[in-house]
Coordinates of C-alpha atoms in Angstrom, one line a residue:
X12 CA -107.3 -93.9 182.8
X13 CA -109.3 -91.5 180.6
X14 CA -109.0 -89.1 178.0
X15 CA -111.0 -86.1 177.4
X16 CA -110.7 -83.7 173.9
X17 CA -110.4 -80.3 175.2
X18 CA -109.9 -77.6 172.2
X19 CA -108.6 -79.9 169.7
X20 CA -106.1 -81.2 172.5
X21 CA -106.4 -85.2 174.3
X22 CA -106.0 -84.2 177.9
X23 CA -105.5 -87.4 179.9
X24 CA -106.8 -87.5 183.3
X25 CA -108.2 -89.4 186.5
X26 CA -111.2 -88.8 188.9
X27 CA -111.6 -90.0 192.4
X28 CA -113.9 -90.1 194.9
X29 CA -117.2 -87.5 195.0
X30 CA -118.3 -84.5 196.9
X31 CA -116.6 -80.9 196.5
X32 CA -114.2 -80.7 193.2
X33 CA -110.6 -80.6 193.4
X34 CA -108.1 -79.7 190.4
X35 CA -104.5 -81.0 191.6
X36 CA -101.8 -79.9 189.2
X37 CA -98.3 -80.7 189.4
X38 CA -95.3 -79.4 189.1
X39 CA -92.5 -79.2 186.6
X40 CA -93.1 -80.6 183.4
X41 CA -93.9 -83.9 185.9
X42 CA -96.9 -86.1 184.8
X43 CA -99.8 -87.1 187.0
X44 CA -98.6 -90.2 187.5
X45 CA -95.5 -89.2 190.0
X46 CA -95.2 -90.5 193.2
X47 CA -97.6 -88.2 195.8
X48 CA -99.9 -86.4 193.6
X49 CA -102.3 -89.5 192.7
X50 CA -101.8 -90.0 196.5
X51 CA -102.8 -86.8 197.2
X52 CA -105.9 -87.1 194.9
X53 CA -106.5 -90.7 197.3
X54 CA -106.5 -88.6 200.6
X55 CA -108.4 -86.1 199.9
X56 CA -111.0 -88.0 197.7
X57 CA -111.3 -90.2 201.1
X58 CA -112.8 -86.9 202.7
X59 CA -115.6 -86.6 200.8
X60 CA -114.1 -85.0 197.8
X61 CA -114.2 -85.2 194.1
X62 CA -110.5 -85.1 193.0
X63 CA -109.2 -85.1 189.5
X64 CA -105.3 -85.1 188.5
X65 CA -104.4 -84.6 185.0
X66 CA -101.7 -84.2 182.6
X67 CA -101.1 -80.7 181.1
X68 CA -100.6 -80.2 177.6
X69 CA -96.9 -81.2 177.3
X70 CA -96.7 -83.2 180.0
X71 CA -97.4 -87.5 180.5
X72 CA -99.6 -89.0 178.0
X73 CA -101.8 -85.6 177.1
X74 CA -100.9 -83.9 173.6
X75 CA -97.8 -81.7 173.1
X76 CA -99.2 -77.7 172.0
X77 CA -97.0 -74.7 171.3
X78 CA -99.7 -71.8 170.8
X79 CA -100.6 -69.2 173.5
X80 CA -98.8 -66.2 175.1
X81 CA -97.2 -68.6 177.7
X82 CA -96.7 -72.4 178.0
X83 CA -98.8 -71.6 181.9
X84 CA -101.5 -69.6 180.4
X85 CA -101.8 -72.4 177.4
X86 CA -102.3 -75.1 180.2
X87 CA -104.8 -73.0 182.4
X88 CA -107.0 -72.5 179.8
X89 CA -106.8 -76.4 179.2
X90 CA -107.8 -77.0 183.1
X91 CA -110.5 -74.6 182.6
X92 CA -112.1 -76.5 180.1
X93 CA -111.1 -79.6 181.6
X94 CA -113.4 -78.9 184.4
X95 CA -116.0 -78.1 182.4
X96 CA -116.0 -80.6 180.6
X97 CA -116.3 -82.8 183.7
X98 CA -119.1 -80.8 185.2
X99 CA -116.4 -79.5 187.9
X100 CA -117.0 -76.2 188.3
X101 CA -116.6 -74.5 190.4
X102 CA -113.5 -76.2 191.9
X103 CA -110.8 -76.0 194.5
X104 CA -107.8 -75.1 192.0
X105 CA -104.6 -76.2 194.0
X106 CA -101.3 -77.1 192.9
X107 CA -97.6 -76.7 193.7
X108 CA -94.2 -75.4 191.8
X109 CA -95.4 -74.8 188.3
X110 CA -98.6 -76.3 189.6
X111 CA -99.3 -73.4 191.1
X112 CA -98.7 -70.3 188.7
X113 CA -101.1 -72.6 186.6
X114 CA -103.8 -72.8 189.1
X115 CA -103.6 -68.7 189.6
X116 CA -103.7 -68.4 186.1
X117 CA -106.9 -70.4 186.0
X118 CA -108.7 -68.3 188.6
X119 CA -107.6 -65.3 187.2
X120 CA -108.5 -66.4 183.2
X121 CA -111.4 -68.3 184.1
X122 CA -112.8 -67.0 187.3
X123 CA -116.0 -69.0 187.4
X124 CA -114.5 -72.2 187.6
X125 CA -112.6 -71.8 190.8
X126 CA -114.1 -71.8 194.1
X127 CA -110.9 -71.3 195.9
X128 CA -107.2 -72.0 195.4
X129 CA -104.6 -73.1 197.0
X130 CA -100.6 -73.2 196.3
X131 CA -97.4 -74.1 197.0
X132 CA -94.0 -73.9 196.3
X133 CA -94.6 -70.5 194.2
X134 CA -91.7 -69.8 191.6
X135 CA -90.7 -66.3 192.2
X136 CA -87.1 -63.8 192.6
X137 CA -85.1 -63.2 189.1
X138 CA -83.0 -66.5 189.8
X139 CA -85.6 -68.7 189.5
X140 CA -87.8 -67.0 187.1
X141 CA -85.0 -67.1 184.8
X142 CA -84.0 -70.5 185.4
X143 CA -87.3 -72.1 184.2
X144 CA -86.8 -69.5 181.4
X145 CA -83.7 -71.3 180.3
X146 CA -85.2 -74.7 182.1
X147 CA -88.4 -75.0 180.1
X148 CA -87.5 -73.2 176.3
X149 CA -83.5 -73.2 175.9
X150 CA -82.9 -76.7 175.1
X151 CA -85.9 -77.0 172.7
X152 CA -84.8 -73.7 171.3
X153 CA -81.1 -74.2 171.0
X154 CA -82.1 -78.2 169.0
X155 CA -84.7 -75.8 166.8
X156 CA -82.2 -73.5 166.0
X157 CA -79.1 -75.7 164.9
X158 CA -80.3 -78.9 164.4
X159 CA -84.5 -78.7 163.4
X160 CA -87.8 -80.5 164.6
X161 CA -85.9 -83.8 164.7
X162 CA -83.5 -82.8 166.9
X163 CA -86.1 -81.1 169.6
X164 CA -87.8 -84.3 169.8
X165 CA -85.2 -86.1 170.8
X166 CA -84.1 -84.2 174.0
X167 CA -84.9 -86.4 177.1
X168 CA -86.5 -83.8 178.3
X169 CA -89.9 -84.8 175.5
X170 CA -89.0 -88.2 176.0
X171 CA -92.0 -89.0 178.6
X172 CA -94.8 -87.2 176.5
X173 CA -93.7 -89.4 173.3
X174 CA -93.5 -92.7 175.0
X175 CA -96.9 -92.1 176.4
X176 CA -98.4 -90.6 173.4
X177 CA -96.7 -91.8 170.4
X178 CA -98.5 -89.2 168.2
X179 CA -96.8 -87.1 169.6
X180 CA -93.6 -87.4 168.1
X181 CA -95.4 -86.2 164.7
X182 CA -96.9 -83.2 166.6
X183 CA -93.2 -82.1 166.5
X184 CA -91.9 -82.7 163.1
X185 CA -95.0 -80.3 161.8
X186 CA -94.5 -77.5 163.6
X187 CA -92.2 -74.9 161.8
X188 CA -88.9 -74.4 163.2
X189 CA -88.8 -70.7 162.8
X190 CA -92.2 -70.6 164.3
X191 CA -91.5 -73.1 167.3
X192 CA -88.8 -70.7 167.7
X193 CA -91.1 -67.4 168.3
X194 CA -93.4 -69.4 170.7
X195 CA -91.2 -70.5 172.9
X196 CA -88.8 -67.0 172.7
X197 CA -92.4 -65.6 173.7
X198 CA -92.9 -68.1 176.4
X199 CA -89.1 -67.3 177.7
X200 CA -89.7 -64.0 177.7
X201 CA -92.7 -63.9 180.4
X202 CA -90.5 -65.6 183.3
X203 CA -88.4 -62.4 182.9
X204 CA -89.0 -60.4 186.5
X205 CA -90.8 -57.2 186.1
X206 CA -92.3 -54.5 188.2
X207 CA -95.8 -55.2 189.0
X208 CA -95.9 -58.9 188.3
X209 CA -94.5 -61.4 190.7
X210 CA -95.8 -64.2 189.3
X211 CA -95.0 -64.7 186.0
X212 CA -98.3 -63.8 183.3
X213 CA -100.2 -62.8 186.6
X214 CA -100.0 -59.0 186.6
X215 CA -100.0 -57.8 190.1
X216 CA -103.5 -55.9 190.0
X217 CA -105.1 -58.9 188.4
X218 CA -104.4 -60.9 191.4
X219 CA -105.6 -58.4 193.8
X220 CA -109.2 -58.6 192.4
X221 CA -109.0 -62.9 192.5
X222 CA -111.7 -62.4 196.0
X223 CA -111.6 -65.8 195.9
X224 CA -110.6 -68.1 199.1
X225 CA -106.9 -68.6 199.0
X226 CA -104.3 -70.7 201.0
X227 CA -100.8 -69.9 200.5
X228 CA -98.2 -72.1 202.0
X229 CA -95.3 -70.3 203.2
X230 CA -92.0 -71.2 200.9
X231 CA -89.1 -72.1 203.0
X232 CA -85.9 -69.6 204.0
X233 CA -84.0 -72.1 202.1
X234 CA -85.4 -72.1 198.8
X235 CA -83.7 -70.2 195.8
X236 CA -86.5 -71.3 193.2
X237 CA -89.5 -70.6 195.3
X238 CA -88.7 -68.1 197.7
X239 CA -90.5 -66.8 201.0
X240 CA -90.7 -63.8 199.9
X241 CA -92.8 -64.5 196.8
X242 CA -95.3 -66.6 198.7
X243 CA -95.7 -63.7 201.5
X244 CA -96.0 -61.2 198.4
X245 CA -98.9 -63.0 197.0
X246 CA -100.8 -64.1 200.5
X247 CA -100.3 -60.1 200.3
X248 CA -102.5 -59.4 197.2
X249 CA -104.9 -61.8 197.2
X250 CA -107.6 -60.1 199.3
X251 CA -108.9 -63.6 201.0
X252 CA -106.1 -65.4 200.9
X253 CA -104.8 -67.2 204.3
X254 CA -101.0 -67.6 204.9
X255 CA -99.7 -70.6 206.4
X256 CA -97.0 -72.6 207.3
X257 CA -96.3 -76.1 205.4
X258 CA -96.5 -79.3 207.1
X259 CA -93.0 -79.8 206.5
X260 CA -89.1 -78.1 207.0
X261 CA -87.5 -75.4 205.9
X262 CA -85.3 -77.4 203.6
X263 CA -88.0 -79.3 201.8
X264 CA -87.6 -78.1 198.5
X265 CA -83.6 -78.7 198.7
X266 CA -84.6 -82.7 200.3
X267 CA -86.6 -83.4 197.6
X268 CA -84.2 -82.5 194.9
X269 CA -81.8 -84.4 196.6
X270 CA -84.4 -87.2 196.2
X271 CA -85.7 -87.6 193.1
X272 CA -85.6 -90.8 191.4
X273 CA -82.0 -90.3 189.4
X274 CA -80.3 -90.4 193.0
X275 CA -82.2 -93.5 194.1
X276 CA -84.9 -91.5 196.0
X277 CA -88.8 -91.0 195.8
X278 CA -89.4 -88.3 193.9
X279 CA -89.8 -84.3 194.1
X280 CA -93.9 -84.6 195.3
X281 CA -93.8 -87.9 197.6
X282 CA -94.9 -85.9 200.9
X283 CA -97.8 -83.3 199.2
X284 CA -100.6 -86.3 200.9
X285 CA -98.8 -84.3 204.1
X286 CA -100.9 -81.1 203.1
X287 CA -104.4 -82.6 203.5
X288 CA -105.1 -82.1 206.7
X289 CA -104.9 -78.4 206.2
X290 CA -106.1 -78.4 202.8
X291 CA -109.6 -79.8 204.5
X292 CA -109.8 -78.0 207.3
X293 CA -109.5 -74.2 205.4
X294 CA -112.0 -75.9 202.1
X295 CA -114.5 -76.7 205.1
X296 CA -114.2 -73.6 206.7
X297 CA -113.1 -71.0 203.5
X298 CA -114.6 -72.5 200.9
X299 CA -117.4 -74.2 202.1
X300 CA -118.5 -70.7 203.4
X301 CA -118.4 -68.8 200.4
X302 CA -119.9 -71.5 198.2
X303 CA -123.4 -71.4 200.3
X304 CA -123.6 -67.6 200.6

């Protein structure tokens, strides 16, 4: 496993195979290391690509940061220079759930790293912006509020990123609780739905000028957090982007969950190696097209 120093931040990470770069982000506040992304890496790294996965900055064994005008834009501007870094760039930026709102926020911050992008399972609708509102900031907030620095960094939900990266745990007790407070009541405050931006930080005529390549995978009927409509409304404004169906049901999402590791099962990204076939296929065609002219 390797480490790079990105801005002051230790951004873990892990490279396979060579050819045309890849960026794979996950979801959630999930780590790199959860069952199907590193697989995902595998299968398309076997295809003559260079993959990496990484952990974001509050996420697995990479360094916990609360600056920025959202937690997304914070950790797109880490991929950015990430890839840079790694002489990467210009990559396929592709990613799924949160994954993909920070993969769009790449592109559209840092347009000459991405050659093309590709998402999934795209958070959209008010009830699931504001559940990863409340999801990603209440609990932190409500411990900040009553209790202080000790008490945020002993939620379960921080317990990965300070096993991983003991340091971490001191990352916490310095910030200022009043301050950790504004961040994240700042961060909270951009998954509330608004005219003209369906994906939250991602302003609706911003995303109509990414001219990049773009596959979108259709969300399914059944999915509250990620709905169809979002994906349909953002094949809609990105001027090259392709709309497709995934290579899987329309209760995927709602599987998964039902799935992940607390009930016994596999985990919420086990099947995304499912998506290579058609990731290849439109890179070849898309992507390989507008990198040579």
């Amino acid at each position: 496993m390797a480490r790079a120093v990105i801005d002051g931040l230790t951004i873990g990470y892990e490279v396979f195979g060579e050819g045309r770069p890849w960026a794979i982000t996950p979801g959630g506040r999930f780590s790199r290391d959860s069952p199907g992304v590193r697989e995902l890496a595998e299968a398309l790294a076997a295809r003559g690509n260079r993959v990496v996965v990484w952990d974001r900055p509050n996420c697995g064994e990479s360094d916990v940061c609360f600056t920025g005008e959202s937690e997304s834009a914070m950790q797109a501007d880490a991929l950015a220079g990430l890839l840079a870094h790694l002489d990467m760039t210009p990559a396929v930026i592709a990613g799924g759930s949160g994954g993909s709102r920070v993969s769009l926020l790449t592109a559209a911050r840092h347009r000459e790293v991405a050659a093309g992008l590709a998402v999934w399972w795209i958070t959209g609708g008010p009830f699931g912006l504001l559940s990863l509102a409340n999801h990603y900031c209440g609990g932190s907030i409500r411990a900040a509020w009553t209790s202080g620095m000790a008490e945020v960094a002993a939620l379960d939900e921080w317990a990965e990123v300070l096993e991983r990266n003991p340091a971490n745990r001191q990352r916490f007790l310095d910030q200022d609780p009043q301050e950790f407070i504004a961040t994240l009541e700042r961060w909270m405050l951009v998954y509330c739905p608004r005219d003209g931006e369906a994906i939250p930080g991602l302003p609706d005529d911003v995303a109509r000028g990414l001219d990049l390549p773009a596959l979108v995978f259709r969300s399914g009927a059944s999915d509250a957090y990620h709905t169809r409509a979002t994906s349909e409304l953002l094949a809609g404004m990105l001027p090259n982007a392709r709309l497709v169906e995934p290579p899987w049901g329309d209760r995927e999402w709602i599987e998964r969950q039902a799935a992940r590791p607390g009930g016994g099962g596999e985990g919420l990204f086990v099947r995304w190696p499912l998506l290579v076939p058609q990731l290849q296929a439109w890179a070849d065609e898309a992507v390989g097209h507008s990198m040579s002219s």
